[in-house]
CSV table of C-alpha atoms in Angstrom, one decimal:
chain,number,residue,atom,x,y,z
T,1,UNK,CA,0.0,0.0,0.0
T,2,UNK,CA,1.9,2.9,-1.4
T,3,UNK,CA,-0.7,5.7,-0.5
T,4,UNK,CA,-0.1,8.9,-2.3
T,5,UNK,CA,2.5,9.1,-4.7
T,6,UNK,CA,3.9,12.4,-6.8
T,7,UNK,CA,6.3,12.5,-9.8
T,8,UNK,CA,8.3,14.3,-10.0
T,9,UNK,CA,10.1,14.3,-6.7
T,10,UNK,CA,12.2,17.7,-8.5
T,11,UNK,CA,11.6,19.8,-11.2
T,12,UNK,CA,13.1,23.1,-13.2
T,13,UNK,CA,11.5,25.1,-15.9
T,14,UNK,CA,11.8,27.9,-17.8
T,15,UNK,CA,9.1,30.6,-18.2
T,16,UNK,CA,6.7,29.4,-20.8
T,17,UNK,CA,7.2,25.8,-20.8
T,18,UNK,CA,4.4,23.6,-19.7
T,19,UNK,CA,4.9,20.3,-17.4
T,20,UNK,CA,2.0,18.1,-15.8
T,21,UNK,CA,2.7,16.9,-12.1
T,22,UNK,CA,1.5,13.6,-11.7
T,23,UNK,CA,-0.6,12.0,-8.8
T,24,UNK,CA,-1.7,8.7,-8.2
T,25,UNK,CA,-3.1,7.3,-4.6
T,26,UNK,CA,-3.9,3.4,-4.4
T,27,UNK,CA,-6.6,4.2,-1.5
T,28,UNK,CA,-9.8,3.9,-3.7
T,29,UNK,CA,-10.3,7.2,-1.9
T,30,UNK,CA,-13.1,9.6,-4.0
T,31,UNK,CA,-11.6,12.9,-2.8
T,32,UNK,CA,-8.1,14.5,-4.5
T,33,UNK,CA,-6.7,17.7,-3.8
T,34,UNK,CA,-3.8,19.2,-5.2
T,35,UNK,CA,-2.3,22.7,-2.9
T,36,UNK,CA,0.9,24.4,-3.0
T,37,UNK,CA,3.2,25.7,-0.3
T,38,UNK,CA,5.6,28.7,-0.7
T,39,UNK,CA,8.1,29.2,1.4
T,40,UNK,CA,6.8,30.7,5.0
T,41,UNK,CA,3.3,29.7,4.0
T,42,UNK,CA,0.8,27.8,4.6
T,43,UNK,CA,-0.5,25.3,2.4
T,44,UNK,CA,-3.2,27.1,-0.3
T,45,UNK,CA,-5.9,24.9,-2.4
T,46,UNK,CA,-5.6,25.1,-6.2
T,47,UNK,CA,-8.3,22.4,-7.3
T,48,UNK,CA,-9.8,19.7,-5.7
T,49,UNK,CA,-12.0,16.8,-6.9
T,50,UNK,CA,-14.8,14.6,-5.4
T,51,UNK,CA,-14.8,11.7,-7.7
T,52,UNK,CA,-14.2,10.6,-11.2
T,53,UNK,CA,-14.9,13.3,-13.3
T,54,UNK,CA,-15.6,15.6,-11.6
T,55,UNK,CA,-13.2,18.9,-10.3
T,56,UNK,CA,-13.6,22.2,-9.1
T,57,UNK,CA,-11.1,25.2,-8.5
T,58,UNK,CA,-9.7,26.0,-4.9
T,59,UNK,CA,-8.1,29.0,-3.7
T,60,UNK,CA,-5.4,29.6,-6.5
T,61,UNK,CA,-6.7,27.8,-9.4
T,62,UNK,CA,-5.1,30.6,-12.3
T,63,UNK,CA,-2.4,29.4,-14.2
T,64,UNK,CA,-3.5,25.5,-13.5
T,65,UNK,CA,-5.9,22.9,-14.5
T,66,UNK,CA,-6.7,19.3,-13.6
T,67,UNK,CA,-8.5,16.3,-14.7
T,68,UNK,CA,-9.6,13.1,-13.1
T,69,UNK,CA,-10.2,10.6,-15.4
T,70,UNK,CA,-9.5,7.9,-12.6
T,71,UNK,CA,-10.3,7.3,-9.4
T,72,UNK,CA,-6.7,6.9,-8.7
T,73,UNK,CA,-5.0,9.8,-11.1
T,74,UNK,CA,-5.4,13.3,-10.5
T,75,UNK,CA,-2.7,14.7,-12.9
T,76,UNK,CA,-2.4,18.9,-12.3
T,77,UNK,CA,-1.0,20.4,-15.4
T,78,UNK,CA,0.7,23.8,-15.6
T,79,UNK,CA,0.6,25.5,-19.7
T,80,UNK,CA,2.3,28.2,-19.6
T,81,UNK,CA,5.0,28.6,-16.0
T,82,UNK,CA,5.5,31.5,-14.2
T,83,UNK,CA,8.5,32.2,-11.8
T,84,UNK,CA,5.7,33.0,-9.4
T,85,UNK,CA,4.7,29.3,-9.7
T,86,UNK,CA,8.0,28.0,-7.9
T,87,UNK,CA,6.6,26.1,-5.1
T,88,UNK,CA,5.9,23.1,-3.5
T,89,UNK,CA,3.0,21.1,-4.7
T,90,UNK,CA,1.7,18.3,-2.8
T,91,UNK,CA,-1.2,16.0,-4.2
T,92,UNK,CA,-3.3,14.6,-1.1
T,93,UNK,CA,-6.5,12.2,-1.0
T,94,UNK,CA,-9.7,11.4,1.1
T,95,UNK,CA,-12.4,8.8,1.5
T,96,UNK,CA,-14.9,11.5,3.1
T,97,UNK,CA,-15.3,14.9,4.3
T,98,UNK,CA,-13.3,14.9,8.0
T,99,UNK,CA,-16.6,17.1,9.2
T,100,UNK,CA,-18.0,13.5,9.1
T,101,UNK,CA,-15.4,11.0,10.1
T,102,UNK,CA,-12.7,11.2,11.7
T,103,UNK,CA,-11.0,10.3,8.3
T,104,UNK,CA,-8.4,13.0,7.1
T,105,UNK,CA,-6.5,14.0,4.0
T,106,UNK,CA,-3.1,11.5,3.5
T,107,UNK,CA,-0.5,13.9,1.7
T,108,UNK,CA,2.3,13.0,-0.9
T,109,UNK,CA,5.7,13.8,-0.8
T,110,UNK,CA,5.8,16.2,-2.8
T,111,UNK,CA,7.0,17.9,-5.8
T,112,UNK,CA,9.6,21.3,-5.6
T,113,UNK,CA,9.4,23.2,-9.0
T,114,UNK,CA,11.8,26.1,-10.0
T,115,UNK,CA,10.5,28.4,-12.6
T,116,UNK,CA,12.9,30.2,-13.9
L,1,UNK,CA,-7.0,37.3,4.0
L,2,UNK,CA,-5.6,34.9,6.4
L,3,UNK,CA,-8.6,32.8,8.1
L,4,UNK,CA,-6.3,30.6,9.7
L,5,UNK,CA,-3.0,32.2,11.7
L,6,UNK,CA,-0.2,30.9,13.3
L,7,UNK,CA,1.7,33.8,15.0
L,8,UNK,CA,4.5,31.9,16.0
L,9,UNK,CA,6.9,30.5,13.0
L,10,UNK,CA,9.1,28.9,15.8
L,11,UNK,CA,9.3,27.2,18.9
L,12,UNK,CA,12.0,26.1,20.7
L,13,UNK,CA,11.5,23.5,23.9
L,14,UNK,CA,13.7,21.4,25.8
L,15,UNK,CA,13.0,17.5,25.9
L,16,UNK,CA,10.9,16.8,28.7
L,17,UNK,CA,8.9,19.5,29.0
L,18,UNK,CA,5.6,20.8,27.8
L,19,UNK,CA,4.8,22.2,24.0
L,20,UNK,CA,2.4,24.7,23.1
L,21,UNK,CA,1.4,25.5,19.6
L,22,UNK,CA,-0.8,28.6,18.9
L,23,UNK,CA,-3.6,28.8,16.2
L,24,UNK,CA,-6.1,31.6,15.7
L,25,UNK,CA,-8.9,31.6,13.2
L,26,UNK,CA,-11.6,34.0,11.8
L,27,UNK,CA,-14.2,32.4,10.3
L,28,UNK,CA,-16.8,31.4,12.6
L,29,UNK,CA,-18.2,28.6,9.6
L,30,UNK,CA,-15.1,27.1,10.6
L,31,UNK,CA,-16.3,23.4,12.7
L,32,UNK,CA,-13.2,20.7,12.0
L,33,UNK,CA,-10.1,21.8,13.3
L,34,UNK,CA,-7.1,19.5,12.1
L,35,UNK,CA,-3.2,19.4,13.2
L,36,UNK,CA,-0.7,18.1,10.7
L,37,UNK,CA,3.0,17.5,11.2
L,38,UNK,CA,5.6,18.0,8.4
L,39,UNK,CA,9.0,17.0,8.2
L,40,UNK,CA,11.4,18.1,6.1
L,41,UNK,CA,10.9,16.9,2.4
L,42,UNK,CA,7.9,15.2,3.6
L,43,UNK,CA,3.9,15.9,2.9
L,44,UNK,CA,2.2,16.8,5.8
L,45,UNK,CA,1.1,13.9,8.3
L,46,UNK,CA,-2.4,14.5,9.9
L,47,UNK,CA,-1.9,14.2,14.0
L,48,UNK,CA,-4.8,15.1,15.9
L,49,UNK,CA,-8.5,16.7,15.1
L,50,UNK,CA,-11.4,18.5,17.2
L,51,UNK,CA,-14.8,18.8,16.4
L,52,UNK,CA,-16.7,22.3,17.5
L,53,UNK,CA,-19.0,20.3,19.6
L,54,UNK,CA,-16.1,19.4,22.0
L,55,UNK,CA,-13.9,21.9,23.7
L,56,UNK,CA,-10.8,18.8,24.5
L,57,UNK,CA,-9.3,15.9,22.1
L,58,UNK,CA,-6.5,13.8,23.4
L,59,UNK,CA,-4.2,11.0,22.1
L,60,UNK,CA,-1.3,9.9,23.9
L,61,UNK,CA,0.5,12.9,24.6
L,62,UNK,CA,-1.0,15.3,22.4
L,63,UNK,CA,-3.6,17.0,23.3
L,64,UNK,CA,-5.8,19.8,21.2
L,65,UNK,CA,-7.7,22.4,22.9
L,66,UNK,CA,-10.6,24.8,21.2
L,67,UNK,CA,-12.3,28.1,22.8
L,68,UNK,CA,-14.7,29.0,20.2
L,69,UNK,CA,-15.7,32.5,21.6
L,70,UNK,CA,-12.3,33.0,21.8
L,71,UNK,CA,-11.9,31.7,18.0
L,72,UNK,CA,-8.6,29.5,19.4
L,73,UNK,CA,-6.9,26.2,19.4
L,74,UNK,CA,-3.6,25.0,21.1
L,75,UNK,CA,-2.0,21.8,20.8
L,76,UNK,CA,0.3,20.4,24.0
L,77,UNK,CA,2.2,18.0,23.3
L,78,UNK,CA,3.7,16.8,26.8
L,79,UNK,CA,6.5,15.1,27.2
L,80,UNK,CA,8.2,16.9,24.3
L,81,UNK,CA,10.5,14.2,22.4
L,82,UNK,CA,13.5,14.5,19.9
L,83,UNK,CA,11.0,13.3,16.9
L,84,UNK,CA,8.8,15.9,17.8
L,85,UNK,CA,10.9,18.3,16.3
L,86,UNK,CA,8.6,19.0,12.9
L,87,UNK,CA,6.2,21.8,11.3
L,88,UNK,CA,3.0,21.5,12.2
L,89,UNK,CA,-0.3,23.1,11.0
L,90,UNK,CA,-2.8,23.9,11.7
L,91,UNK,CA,-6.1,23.7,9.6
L,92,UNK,CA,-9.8,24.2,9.5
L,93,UNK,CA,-12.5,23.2,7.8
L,94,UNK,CA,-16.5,23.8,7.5
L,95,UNK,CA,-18.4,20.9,7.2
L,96,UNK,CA,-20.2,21.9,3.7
L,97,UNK,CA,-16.7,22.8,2.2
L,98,UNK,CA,-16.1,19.0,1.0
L,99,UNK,CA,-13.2,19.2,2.9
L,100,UNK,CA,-11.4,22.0,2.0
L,101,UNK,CA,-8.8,22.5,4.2
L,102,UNK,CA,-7.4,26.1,5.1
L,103,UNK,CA,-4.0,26.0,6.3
L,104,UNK,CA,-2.6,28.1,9.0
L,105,UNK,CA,1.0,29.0,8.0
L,106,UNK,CA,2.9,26.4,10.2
L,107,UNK,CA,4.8,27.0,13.5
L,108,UNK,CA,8.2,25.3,13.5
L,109,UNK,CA,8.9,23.3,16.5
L,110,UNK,CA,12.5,22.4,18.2
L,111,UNK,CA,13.2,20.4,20.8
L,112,UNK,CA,16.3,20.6,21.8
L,113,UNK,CA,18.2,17.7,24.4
């Protein structure tokens, strides 16, 4: 049981390029989130989904978008980088809403990108 | 607009003793109050959540507190250890927000020997 695994670990791009950051979690868990930290921060939402199909945007969605084809891929793909995208980006997933259980987000790793 | 606030980026406690960790929040939709640890190079690791119906959650030696008129949560941690020596969040959540987590922005934690 892997949990929730990122690719890349590292990452470096130059302004303009686009890259998609993969996630995949082996939990058969119907919520995926993907947030980003910068440095002194707080973790901030940039999408979320609640199942197969379906996404919505979180707190910093511009300059990103997702799909989730799968229950277990939630792939976030960045089109055109900014050097104000260099961050950390971790993928997490959910079976429920913690407001109901006491179930709670498992996180990956993470992936550190430089834009520059 | 920061809903969630940690005032303190650092800690530092000797072994043994007691940790306090600080969290202030401004939403009063707010109802699931979560604390995750984070190691270096590591996603964050959930460690202990409250519900707004309850005012005290403990687990072994960590123990989260809430004063909702006060719009505040601690987490003690007593004894401190070594391993304790982490990030942690803080993090709330409302429970029609399909568990969208807002993050504090992390108190840093030492414990030194």
């Amino acid at each position: 049981n892997a949990g929730v695994t990122q690719t890349p670990k590292f990452r470096i791009l130059k302004i303009g390029q686009s890259m998609t950051l993969q996630c995949t979690q082996d939990m058969n868990h119907n919520y995926m989130y993907w947030y980003r930290q910068d440095p002194g921060m707080g973790l901030k939402l940039i999408y979320y989904s609640v199942g197969a199909g379906i996404t919505d945007k979180g707190e910093v969605p511009n300059g990103y978008n997702v799909s989730r084809s799968t229950t277990e891929d939630f792939p976030l793909r960045l089109e055109l980088a900014a050097p104000s995208q260099t961050s950390v980006y971790f993928c997490a997933s959910s079976s429920q809403p913690s407001g109901i259980s006491t179930d709670t987000q498992y996180f990956g790793p993470g992936t550190r990108l430089t834009v520059l | 607009d920061q809903q969630v606030k940690q005032n303190s980026p650092s800690l530092s406690v000797q072994e043994g003793r007691i940790s306090i960790l600080n969290c202030d929040y401004t939403n009063s939709m707010f109802d699931y109050f979560l604390w995750y640890k984070k190691y270096p190079a590591e996603g964050p690791t959930f460690l202990i959540s409250i519900s707004s119906i309850k005012d005290k959650n403990e687990d072994g030696r960590f123990t989260v507190f809430l004063n909702k008129s006060a719009k505040h949560l601690s987490l003690h941690i007593v004894p401190s250890q070594p391993g304790d020596s982490a990030v942690y969040f803080c993090a709330a959540e409302g429970l029609m927000r399909a568990q969208k987590l807002v993050f504090g922005q992390g108190t840093r934690l030492t414990i030194n020997p």
